[in-house]
Amino acid sequence: MNTSQEFTEDPLFGSGNKFDFKKYLAKVKQNWYWLLISLIFFVLVSYLYIRYATPIYSTTASVLIKEDENASGESGLLKAFGGDMAPTSSTETEAEIFKTQMLMERVVKKLNANIIYFAKGKVKDVELDEAPFKVHVLDNPEAKAAGGFNVEVKDGKYKLQGNNWNKTVNLYEAVAVPGLGNIQLERGELKAEPGKIYAVSVVPVKAVVGSFLKKLQVAIPSKQVNIINLSFSSPLPAYSEVILNTLIETYIQSNILDKNTVADSTISFINERLMLVSSELSRVEGNVEAFRKENKVTDIAAQSAQLITSSSESVNELAKVETQLSIIGSLEQYLGDEGNAERVMPSGVFLEDPNFTALMERYNTIVLEKERSKLSQTEGNPYVQNLNTQIAGVRSDMLKSIGSLKRSLTIAKNSVQGRTNKMDNQAGKVPTIQRKYLDLERQQQIKQELYVFLLQKKEETAISKTSNISNCKVIEKPISTGPISPNGKSIIGYGIFAGLFLPLGIIYLLDILNTTVKSKDDILAATHVPVIAEIGISDSAETIVVGNHSRTAISEQFRNLRTSLSFFLKEGEKTILITSSMGGEGKSFCSINLAATIALTGKKVVIMEMDLRKPNLSNKFNLSNKVGYTNFITSPAVEISDIVVPSGIQDNLFVIGSGPIPPNPAELILNERLGILMAALKADFDYIIVDAPPLGLVTDAQLLSTHANLTLYVVRENYTHKEQLEITEDIFRTKKIERMTILLNGAAINKNYGYGYGYGNEEETATDSFKKFFKKSK
């Protein structure tokens, strides 16, 4: 056997750190009642939680997002040339808009959701989706400060009660509430129950917005489809459906408003041009009228019919060119104004250039995309910065395109003007009055065509505005399911799990953290010293538990110890030393009962009280301790017969007391007269039991062991510390004491001790188990 091996295994683990399941199961069986109590407790708690927890319902809806063709084309182009800077898909962008605080804040304000109503209950207050009255905050509609009060309907009046205040009001009567200002109660859809108390809580709008956003889930089920799933969790399923419906309606209205912005900008631009052209047309018509009156011209058309007919084509062409140049000038002025840098452009359909029209549509698309992005992203976001770059680029391209168009139209104008001048030369032959009238008529015609053209575009834009629809379509209306929480089966399952595994874990943890010896296995895991026997816990208050007719379990255990001694003592060996690690481990108790057990066989036995520092053995026999071992050592006049006295229990059991407590116990043990005493006792007695002081405190026991044939080291269950077993292992390994065994005292052994039959004791009951548990806990 390798005595140098160190043992550090956990009590529930054997050699090689293998978990000792049988031992753990025995501990669980020993504390079965705690498992039952814990299981009942947690199942009851789970039931109460299910009974009183507020059920949560899930309300879901689905919307379809129609992709913008222009936006899709630009996105694909950007992904092809610079993937990281490419914008996300339209569906992902719209999903982020659904989660913005701005959108949810509009919903909260529409529904007055920051005013919450409860029905007061005995255990808890129940939130209501509809109350018999409605509260309107008059002074502070956004409710930046929180507050609350109770409302009781009594005799047709409404009694308001808060902290240290109460007021009685009628419906539609303004009343000042501390912390909230003036409020007003209006009639609700439900009928008020007399005597029932309701609670009203006014919460800041931003707090409700944050709460709603936490309850809102926005998900895109697949990137292959443009569908957004909305989910809202709340204890009020009907109210959740209203919230989702309002959220979708608010989103659709916002989306249509974005589209109408372009049309409104175009109509505004046309109206400004119409006012200017109308003024110019009025001025030209006034000139024509004044010219006719001044020159008394009545049928100038007949006189210049031939000239007008020949030049009508040139005039019409020149009018168109002038119109285009006028529009281009206005657009160039609009683009040159920095105040319009991020505003949508008026529609370019009145310019007969497809390239410029495409640029303008792209510019408006990017501007609107940036407006939507601002709802969920900041100016410093790379995506927003990319949009700014695109806006500046497209704006530059439009200016270049306008410049090119302007040059082309100027060339065309010069060409038409040349032809017109040629005709004017021909018209020189016409009387001066007719030629001047022709100039005025031409100016009038140009202004008229421009005015009609603008009116036509205004009507077209107004018609297109009425056809604007949202890119969002509801494909599944809000519908509630559940409750999704609490899940009764899961809660009960968790309760059963906690009720079983919490005590199991505590049992295991207590065993891991335990520092005292709990069983024989702890001893075998910590030392190589053999265990000679186990002595159980005595139910008797008496010190001597072994008698002639005793058949208790503990008396049988001492008889078993007596039998085991024959395997450790050789022929003629009769001296047994009993020691321990510290006081209170039952050393003297074991010494007395072992001596009594041996004496029952007819052997002559003497017990030596050798704990000279704290003698206690004589008191247990109710014997005087005035004369004893110390007297024999210090006084040669004292004979052995003077210190050996009958025990008073059995005729063949004798006791040698310690005598007066000496100042030098170790020196008295080393005295040569001890050898004389031991030799005499061996000659006169069959067995000598030496009750020695604790081995872990002083060296007395180690000095006495030289006179003993066998040393019994008493270890008390639930009392001796495991680290004290290191003392035993060290003594055994270094052979400071030649022959040593361990006697386990206070062991938890079944009272039905023996070979399948009892000795007068009933089986351990649940009450006994409870008593034993509390006794161990002390």
Tab-separated table of C-alpha atoms in Angstrom, residues 5-21 23-24 27 504-527 722 725:
chain	number	residue	atom	x	y	z
A	5	GLN	CA	-0.629	9.077	-1.638
A	6	GLU	CA	-2.592	12.246	-1.014
A	7	PHE	CA	-6.357	12.073	-0.954
A	8	THR	CA	-8.249	15.135	-2.191
A	9	GLU	CA	-11.396	13.560	-3.598
A	10	ASP	CA	-14.768	15.099	-2.933
A	11	PRO	CA	-17.001	13.072	-0.585
A	12	LEU	CA	-19.419	12.331	-3.419
A	13	PHE	CA	-16.593	11.302	-5.736
A	14	GLY	CA	-14.561	8.188	-5.470
A	15	SER	CA	-11.187	7.355	-6.872
A	16	GLY	CA	-10.499	9.139	-10.112
A	17	ASN	CA	-13.127	11.796	-9.326
A	18	LYS	CA	-16.003	9.495	-10.337
A	19	PHE	CA	-19.345	10.582	-8.985
A	20	ASP	CA	-20.678	8.216	-6.313
A	21	PHE	CA	-24.299	8.040	-7.373
A	23	LYS	CA	-24.012	7.656	-1.951
A	24	TYR	CA	-25.731	10.713	-3.385
A	27	LYS	CA	-28.400	11.327	0.926
A	504	LEU	CA	-31.123	18.116	-5.064
A	505	GLY	CA	-28.650	20.873	-5.840
A	506	ILE	CA	-28.675	22.118	-2.262
A	507	ILE	CA	-28.036	18.603	-0.966
A	508	TYR	CA	-25.129	18.244	-3.348
A	509	LEU	CA	-23.800	21.742	-2.605
A	510	LEU	CA	-24.047	21.267	1.159
A	511	ASP	CA	-22.155	18.031	0.810
A	512	ILE	CA	-19.494	19.724	-1.316
A	513	LEU	CA	-19.152	22.619	1.140
A	514	ASN	CA	-19.321	20.376	4.182
A	515	THR	CA	-16.064	20.358	6.163
A	516	THR	CA	-16.973	17.640	8.667
A	517	VAL	CA	-16.893	13.888	8.333
A	518	LYS	CA	-20.288	12.667	7.172
A	519	SER	CA	-19.715	8.937	6.806
A	520	LYS	CA	-17.204	6.142	6.729
A	521	ASP	CA	-16.611	6.860	3.038
A	522	ASP	CA	-15.188	10.287	3.935
A	523	ILE	CA	-12.636	8.593	6.171
A	524	LEU	CA	-11.665	6.019	3.568
A	525	ALA	CA	-11.246	8.815	0.994
A	526	ALA	CA	-8.928	10.831	3.229
A	527	THR	CA	-6.703	8.279	4.954
A	722	LYS	CA	-12.029	16.424	7.440
A	725	LEU	CA	-7.940	13.388	9.340
